mmCIF file of N, CA and C in Angstrom:
data_model
loop_
_atom_site.group_PDB
_atom_site.id
_atom_site.type_symbol
_atom_site.label_atom_id
_atom_site.label_comp_id
_atom_site.label_asym_id
_atom_site.label_seq_id
_atom_site.Cartn_x
_atom_site.Cartn_y
_atom_site.Cartn_z
ATOM 1 N N MET N 7 0.712 -1.116 0.140
ATOM 2 C CA MET N 7 0.078 -0.094 -0.008
ATOM 3 C C MET N 7 1.004 1.246 0.011
ATOM 4 N N ILE N 8 0.610 2.231 -0.883
ATOM 5 C CA ILE N 8 1.210 3.575 -0.929
ATOM 6 C C ILE N 8 0.826 4.398 0.193
ATOM 7 N N GLN N 9 1.805 4.993 1.025
ATOM 8 C CA GLN N 9 1.418 5.739 2.303
ATOM 9 C C GLN N 9 1.190 6.958 1.728
ATOM 10 N N THR N 10 0.130 7.696 2.316
ATOM 11 C CA THR N 10 -0.383 9.087 2.211
ATOM 12 C C THR N 10 -0.372 9.706 3.557
ATOM 13 N N LYS N 11 -0.489 11.063 3.315
ATOM 14 C CA LYS N 11 -0.573 11.784 4.620
ATOM 15 C C LYS N 11 -1.768 11.753 5.015
ATOM 16 N N TYR N 12 -2.726 11.320 4.604
ATOM 17 C CA TYR N 12 -4.415 11.240 4.875
ATOM 18 C C TYR N 12 -4.512 10.117 5.959
ATOM 19 N N ARG N 13 -5.517 10.280 6.722
ATOM 20 C CA ARG N 13 -5.773 9.166 7.666
ATOM 21 C C ARG N 13 -6.621 8.245 7.313
ATOM 22 N N TYR N 14 -7.617 8.766 6.443
ATOM 23 C CA TYR N 14 -8.702 7.653 5.666
ATOM 24 C C TYR N 14 -8.316 7.320 4.395
ATOM 25 N N ILE N 15 -7.474 7.745 3.658
ATOM 26 C CA ILE N 15 -7.384 7.440 2.217
ATOM 27 C C ILE N 15 -5.978 6.541 2.049
ATOM 28 N N ALA N 16 -6.351 5.725 0.981
ATOM 29 C CA ALA N 16 -5.094 4.816 0.735
ATOM 30 C C ALA N 16 -5.205 4.621 -0.721
ATOM 31 N N LYS N 17 -3.886 4.400 -1.295
ATOM 32 C CA LYS N 17 -3.821 4.030 -2.625
ATOM 33 C C LYS N 17 -2.839 2.593 -2.515
ATOM 34 N N GLU N 18 -3.372 1.566 -3.683
ATOM 35 C CA GLU N 18 -2.498 0.560 -3.754
ATOM 36 C C GLU N 18 -2.367 0.289 -5.201
ATOM 37 N N LYS N 19 -1.193 -0.332 -5.679
ATOM 38 C CA LYS N 19 -1.124 -0.662 -6.967
ATOM 39 C C LYS N 19 -2.083 -1.902 -7.228
ATOM 40 N N GLY N 20 -2.744 -1.903 -8.423
ATOM 41 C CA GLY N 20 -3.268 -3.266 -8.697
ATOM 42 C C GLY N 20 -4.869 -3.386 -8.160
ATOM 43 N N TYR N 21 -5.129 -2.450 -7.048
ATOM 44 C CA TYR N 21 -6.413 -2.301 -6.394
ATOM 45 C C TYR N 21 -7.227 -1.161 -6.941
ATOM 46 N N ARG N 22 -8.302 -1.277 -7.519
ATOM 47 C CA ARG N 22 -8.883 -0.394 -8.025
ATOM 48 C C ARG N 22 -8.371 0.763 -8.907
ATOM 49 N N SER N 23 -7.358 0.077 -9.578
ATOM 50 C CA SER N 23 -6.548 0.681 -10.878
ATOM 51 C C SER N 23 -5.654 1.721 -10.162
ATOM 52 N N GLY N 24 -5.162 1.527 -8.761
ATOM 53 C CA GLY N 24 -4.426 2.497 -7.975
ATOM 54 C C GLY N 24 -5.025 3.740 -7.497
ATOM 55 N N MET N 25 -6.152 3.800 -7.816
ATOM 56 C CA MET N 25 -6.920 5.209 -7.579
ATOM 57 C C MET N 25 -6.919 5.428 -5.953
ATOM 58 N N ALA N 26 -7.101 6.514 -5.641
ATOM 59 C CA ALA N 26 -7.419 7.068 -4.107
ATOM 60 C C ALA N 26 -8.661 6.507 -3.833
ATOM 61 N N ARG N 27 -8.530 5.667 -2.619
ATOM 62 C CA ARG N 27 -9.856 5.226 -2.292
ATOM 63 C C ARG N 27 -9.907 5.445 -0.592
ATOM 64 N N MET N 28 -11.135 5.095 -0.217
ATOM 65 C CA MET N 28 -11.408 5.204 1.242
ATOM 66 C C MET N 28 -10.875 3.714 2.018
ATOM 67 N N LYS N 29 -10.032 3.999 2.992
ATOM 68 C CA LYS N 29 -9.362 2.637 3.494
ATOM 69 C C LYS N 29 -10.346 1.826 4.194
ATOM 70 N N VAL N 30 -11.543 2.194 4.309
ATOM 71 C CA VAL N 30 -12.435 1.314 4.976
ATOM 72 C C VAL N 30 -13.168 0.319 3.865
ATOM 73 N N GLY N 31 -12.725 0.617 2.695
ATOM 74 C CA GLY N 31 -13.605 -0.298 1.523
ATOM 75 C C GLY N 31 -14.651 0.582 0.893
ATOM 76 N N GLY N 32 -14.692 1.717 1.015
ATOM 77 C CA GLY N 32 -15.826 2.332 0.403
ATOM 78 C C GLY N 32 -15.241 2.737 -0.907
ATOM 79 N N PRO N 33 -15.880 3.665 -1.413
ATOM 80 C CA PRO N 33 -15.687 4.169 -2.724
ATOM 81 C C PRO N 33 -14.431 4.769 -3.016
ATOM 82 N N THR N 34 -13.902 4.774 -4.316
ATOM 83 C CA THR N 34 -12.843 5.818 -4.466
ATOM 84 C C THR N 34 -13.168 7.148 -4.312
ATOM 85 N N VAL N 35 -12.060 8.194 -4.228
ATOM 86 C CA VAL N 35 -12.158 9.609 -4.105
ATOM 87 C C VAL N 35 -12.843 9.885 -5.178
ATOM 88 N N ALA N 36 -12.575 9.683 -6.445
ATOM 89 C CA ALA N 36 -13.033 10.082 -7.517
ATOM 90 C C ALA N 36 -14.750 9.773 -7.865
ATOM 91 N N GLY N 37 -15.006 8.511 -7.042
ATOM 92 C CA GLY N 37 -16.171 8.084 -6.882
ATOM 93 C C GLY N 37 -17.229 8.998 -6.220
ATOM 94 N N ILE N 38 -16.672 9.486 -5.029
ATOM 95 C CA ILE N 38 -17.262 10.431 -3.967
ATOM 96 C C ILE N 38 -17.397 11.909 -4.942
ATOM 97 N N ILE N 39 -16.521 12.382 -5.652
ATOM 98 C CA ILE N 39 -16.504 13.655 -6.587
ATOM 99 C C ILE N 39 -17.774 13.624 -7.421
ATOM 100 N N ILE N 40 -17.659 12.233 -7.786
ATOM 101 C CA ILE N 40 -18.697 12.178 -8.921
ATOM 102 C C ILE N 40 -20.101 12.200 -8.199
ATOM 103 N N MET N 41 -20.353 11.294 -7.113
ATOM 104 C CA MET N 41 -21.615 11.475 -6.583
ATOM 105 C C MET N 41 -22.035 12.832 -5.972
ATOM 106 N N GLN N 42 -21.143 13.475 -5.702
ATOM 107 C CA GLN N 42 -21.464 14.721 -5.173
ATOM 108 C C GLN N 42 -21.945 15.747 -6.349
ATOM 109 N N SER N 43 -20.961 15.582 -7.451
ATOM 110 C CA SER N 43 -21.450 16.562 -8.616
ATOM 111 C C SER N 43 -22.589 16.043 -9.131
ATOM 112 N N ASN N 44 -23.306 14.927 -8.962
ATOM 113 C CA ASN N 44 -24.216 14.491 -9.165
ATOM 114 C C ASN N 44 -25.811 14.692 -8.185
ATOM 115 N N GLY N 45 -25.248 15.709 -7.363
ATOM 116 C CA GLY N 45 -26.288 16.211 -6.427
ATOM 117 C C GLY N 45 -26.379 15.460 -4.984
ATOM 118 N N ASP N 46 -25.330 14.609 -4.860
ATOM 119 C CA ASP N 46 -25.750 13.878 -3.360
ATOM 120 C C ASP N 46 -24.897 14.599 -2.406
ATOM 121 N N SER N 47 -25.479 14.813 -1.275
ATOM 122 C CA SER N 47 -24.921 15.470 -0.281
ATOM 123 C C SER N 47 -24.023 14.386 0.567
ATOM 124 N N LEU N 48 -23.281 15.220 1.356
ATOM 125 C CA LEU N 48 -22.447 14.095 2.214
ATOM 126 C C LEU N 48 -23.213 13.335 2.897
ATOM 127 N N GLU N 49 -24.412 13.560 3.627
ATOM 128 C CA GLU N 49 -25.188 12.734 4.559
ATOM 129 C C GLU N 49 -25.782 11.676 3.521
ATOM 130 N N ASN N 50 -26.166 12.002 2.287
ATOM 131 C CA ASN N 50 -26.630 11.022 1.483
ATOM 132 C C ASN N 50 -25.596 9.798 1.341
ATOM 133 N N ILE N 51 -24.368 10.342 0.910
ATOM 134 C CA ILE N 51 -23.138 9.320 0.554
ATOM 135 C C ILE N 51 -22.841 8.583 1.839
ATOM 136 N N VAL N 52 -23.102 9.022 3.033
ATOM 137 C CA VAL N 52 -22.967 8.279 4.311
ATOM 138 C C VAL N 52 -24.097 7.273 4.317
ATOM 139 N N GLU N 53 -25.296 7.749 4.038
ATOM 140 C CA GLU N 53 -26.150 6.677 4.030
ATOM 141 C C GLU N 53 -26.014 5.429 3.096
ATOM 142 N N ALA N 54 -25.385 5.799 1.746
ATOM 143 C CA ALA N 54 -25.354 4.876 0.797
ATOM 144 C C ALA N 54 -23.928 3.939 1.404
ATOM 145 N N TYR N 55 -22.962 4.608 1.866
ATOM 146 C CA TYR N 55 -21.972 3.855 2.572
ATOM 147 C C TYR N 55 -21.714 3.956 4.022
ATOM 148 N N PRO N 56 -22.633 3.327 4.577
ATOM 149 C CA PRO N 56 -22.350 3.534 6.316
ATOM 150 C C PRO N 56 -21.602 3.138 7.129
ATOM 151 N N MET N 57 -20.280 2.538 6.450
ATOM 152 C CA MET N 57 -18.848 2.390 6.704
ATOM 153 C C MET N 57 -18.107 3.707 6.935
ATOM 154 N N LEU N 58 -18.914 4.821 6.166
ATOM 155 C CA LEU N 58 -18.133 6.074 6.061
ATOM 156 C C LEU N 58 -18.572 7.065 7.084
ATOM 157 N N THR N 59 -17.904 7.917 7.423
ATOM 158 C CA THR N 59 -18.145 9.039 8.175
ATOM 159 C C THR N 59 -18.374 10.251 7.320
ATOM 160 N N LYS N 60 -18.874 11.274 7.957
ATOM 161 C CA LYS N 60 -18.880 12.828 7.241
ATOM 162 C C LYS N 60 -17.350 13.244 7.518
ATOM 163 N N GLU N 61 -16.634 12.792 8.640
ATOM 164 C CA GLU N 61 -15.220 13.327 8.732
ATOM 165 C C GLU N 61 -14.273 12.669 7.455
ATOM 166 N N MET N 62 -14.524 11.415 7.206
ATOM 167 C CA MET N 62 -13.814 10.631 5.978
ATOM 168 C C MET N 62 -14.325 11.360 4.799
ATOM 169 N N LEU N 63 -15.360 11.534 4.728
ATOM 170 C CA LEU N 63 -15.760 12.341 3.329
ATOM 171 C C LEU N 63 -15.073 13.742 3.057
ATOM 172 N N GLU N 64 -15.126 14.320 4.295
ATOM 173 C CA GLU N 64 -14.518 15.887 4.166
ATOM 174 C C GLU N 64 -12.894 15.662 3.877
ATOM 175 N N GLU N 65 -12.386 14.518 4.314
ATOM 176 C CA GLU N 65 -11.080 14.426 3.839
ATOM 177 C C GLU N 65 -10.795 14.039 2.569
ATOM 178 N N ALA N 66 -11.812 13.487 2.069
ATOM 179 C CA ALA N 66 -11.724 13.098 0.667
ATOM 180 C C ALA N 66 -11.831 14.236 -0.312
ATOM 181 N N LEU N 67 -12.640 15.057 0.232
ATOM 182 C CA LEU N 67 -12.821 16.439 -0.332
ATOM 183 C C LEU N 67 -11.520 17.014 -0.275
ATOM 184 N N VAL N 68 -10.962 17.197 0.724
ATOM 185 C CA VAL N 68 -9.568 18.044 0.888
ATOM 186 C C VAL N 68 -8.556 17.319 -0.077
ATOM 187 N N TYR N 69 -8.708 15.839 -0.072
ATOM 188 C CA TYR N 69 -7.512 15.124 -0.898
ATOM 189 C C TYR N 69 -7.800 15.495 -2.279
ATOM 190 N N SER N 70 -9.139 15.520 -2.866
ATOM 191 C CA SER N 70 -9.366 15.739 -4.145
ATOM 192 C C SER N 70 -8.901 17.376 -4.590
ATOM 193 N N LYS N 71 -9.187 18.275 -3.607
ATOM 194 C CA LYS N 71 -8.610 19.735 -3.910
ATOM 195 C C LYS N 71 -7.084 19.780 -4.133
ATOM 196 N N GLU N 72 -6.360 19.030 -3.331
ATOM 197 C CA GLU N 72 -4.936 19.173 -3.034
ATOM 198 C C GLU N 72 -4.243 18.147 -4.313
ATOM 199 N N ASN N 73 -5.046 17.165 -4.940
ATOM 200 C CA ASN N 73 -4.593 16.417 -6.064
ATOM 201 C C ASN N 73 -5.538 16.267 -7.275
ATOM 202 N N LYS N 74 -5.956 17.719 -7.573
ATOM 203 C CA LYS N 74 -6.832 17.844 -8.429
ATOM 204 C C LYS N 74 -6.743 17.018 -9.812
ATOM 205 N N GLU N 75 -5.536 17.177 -10.155
ATOM 206 C CA GLU N 75 -5.116 16.457 -11.900
ATOM 207 C C GLU N 75 -5.353 15.137 -11.572
ATOM 208 N N GLU N 76 -4.707 14.290 -10.436
ATOM 209 C CA GLU N 76 -5.112 12.974 -10.332
ATOM 210 C C GLU N 76 -6.379 12.479 -10.246
ATOM 211 N N ILE N 77 -7.331 13.290 -9.487
ATOM 212 C CA ILE N 77 -8.753 13.127 -9.538
ATOM 213 C C ILE N 77 -9.458 13.260 -10.654
ATOM 214 N N ASN N 78 -9.097 14.523 -11.310
ATOM 215 C CA ASN N 78 -9.675 14.658 -12.922
ATOM 216 C C ASN N 78 -9.287 13.256 -13.521
ATOM 217 N N ARG N 79 -8.114 12.939 -13.775
ATOM 218 C CA ARG N 79 -7.756 11.514 -14.602
ATOM 219 C C ARG N 79 -8.800 10.531 -14.156
ATOM 220 N N ASP N 80 -8.732 10.257 -12.859
ATOM 221 C CA ASP N 80 -9.503 9.444 -12.321
ATOM 222 C C ASP N 80 -11.120 9.358 -12.495
ATOM 223 N N ILE N 81 -11.502 10.428 -12.392
ATOM 224 C CA ILE N 81 -12.952 10.938 -12.949
ATOM 225 C C ILE N 81 -13.082 10.511 -14.454
ATOM 226 N N TYR N 82 -12.232 11.105 -15.429
ATOM 227 C CA TYR N 82 -12.236 10.873 -16.722
ATOM 228 C C TYR N 82 -12.328 9.083 -16.886
ATOM 229 N N ASP N 83 -11.146 8.352 -16.340
ATOM 230 C CA ASP N 83 -10.954 7.185 -16.507
ATOM 231 C C ASP N 83 -12.463 6.289 -16.144
ATOM 232 N N LEU N 84 -13.240 6.894 -15.131
ATOM 233 C CA LEU N 84 -14.268 6.236 -14.830
ATOM 234 C C LEU N 84 -15.664 6.428 -15.387
ATOM 235 N N THR N 85 -15.530 7.599 -16.077
ATOM 236 C CA THR N 85 -16.688 8.030 -16.904
ATOM 237 C C THR N 85 -16.666 7.957 -18.358
ATOM 238 N N HIS N 86 -15.448 7.585 -18.677
ATOM 239 C CA HIS N 86 -15.159 7.195 -20.217
ATOM 240 C C HIS N 86 -14.956 5.839 -20.388
ATOM 241 N N LEU N 87 -15.490 4.851 -20.089
ATOM 242 C CA LEU N 87 -15.291 3.523 -20.076
ATOM 243 C C LEU N 87 -15.516 2.877 -21.570
ATOM 244 N N PRO N 88 -14.705 1.851 -22.009
ATOM 245 C CA PRO N 88 -14.814 1.274 -23.271
ATOM 246 C C PRO N 88 -16.196 0.796 -23.473
ATOM 247 N N ASP N 89 -16.579 0.607 -24.635
ATOM 248 C CA ASP N 89 -17.783 -0.364 -24.776
ATOM 249 C C ASP N 89 -17.722 -1.469 -23.932
ATOM 250 N N GLY N 90 -19.041 -1.820 -23.578
ATOM 251 C CA GLY N 90 -19.235 -3.318 -22.804
ATOM 252 C C GLY N 90 -18.827 -3.340 -21.484
ATOM 253 N N TYR N 91 -18.455 -2.190 -20.984
ATOM 254 C CA TYR N 91 -18.350 -1.796 -19.304
ATOM 255 C C TYR N 91 -18.919 -0.828 -18.797
ATOM 256 N N ARG N 92 -19.112 -0.817 -17.499
ATOM 257 C CA ARG N 92 -19.960 0.175 -16.926
ATOM 258 C C ARG N 92 -19.493 0.356 -15.506
ATOM 259 N N LEU N 93 -19.685 1.404 -14.854
ATOM 260 C CA LEU N 93 -19.244 1.899 -13.486
ATOM 261 C C LEU N 93 -20.330 1.285 -12.666
ATOM 262 N N GLY N 94 -19.641 0.281 -11.834
ATOM 263 C CA GLY N 94 -20.416 -0.162 -10.864
ATOM 264 C C GLY N 94 -20.434 0.115 -9.521
ATOM 265 N N PRO N 95 -20.835 -0.162 -8.468
ATOM 266 C CA PRO N 95 -20.791 0.245 -6.925
ATOM 267 C C PRO N 95 -19.266 0.265 -6.662
ATOM 268 N N ASN N 96 -19.196 1.345 -5.807
ATOM 269 C CA ASN N 96 -17.835 1.734 -5.145
ATOM 270 C C ASN N 96 -16.757 2.259 -6.021
ATOM 271 N N GLY N 97 -17.292 2.517 -7.416
ATOM 272 C CA GLY N 97 -16.576 2.937 -8.587
ATOM 273 C C GLY N 97 -15.751 1.804 -8.894
ATOM 274 N N ILE N 98 -16.331 0.617 -9.071
ATOM 275 C CA ILE N 98 -15.548 -0.635 -9.571
ATOM 276 C C ILE N 98 -16.132 -0.650 -11.175
ATOM 277 N N VAL N 99 -15.395 -1.175 -11.859
ATOM 278 C CA VAL N 99 -15.456 -1.101 -13.373
ATOM 279 C C VAL N 99 -15.926 -2.482 -13.674
ATOM 280 N N LEU N 100 -17.030 -2.624 -14.132
ATOM 281 C CA LEU N 100 -17.771 -3.976 -14.342
ATOM 282 C C LEU N 100 -18.180 -4.266 -15.767
ATOM 283 N N LYS N 101 -18.020 -5.486 -16.295
ATOM 284 C CA LYS N 101 -18.691 -5.883 -17.733
ATOM 285 C C LYS N 101 -20.146 -5.742 -17.579
ATOM 286 N N LYS N 102 -20.704 -5.259 -18.908
ATOM 287 C CA LYS N 102 -22.068 -5.197 -18.897
ATOM 288 C C LYS N 102 -22.691 -6.502 -18.804
#
């Protein structure tokens, strides 16, 4: 696992394409940003992922601001999938 200065965020080569993710098994940081941009509040995201807290999500927002280029690439990768694939729960890419 690649160490970060963040308490709740991890990156691991070969796991979720190495994208920054919540350590407790929730969505990727890019997935959280996608959910928020689609109108979900932090409270709604906590409801969808009860293992997460508002504090964890706030850290994900800080991470996304401090690592904007990385997160923008991850969002692009998650939203521009090859034919035959779709974005599943937790930001996991699945075959249709």
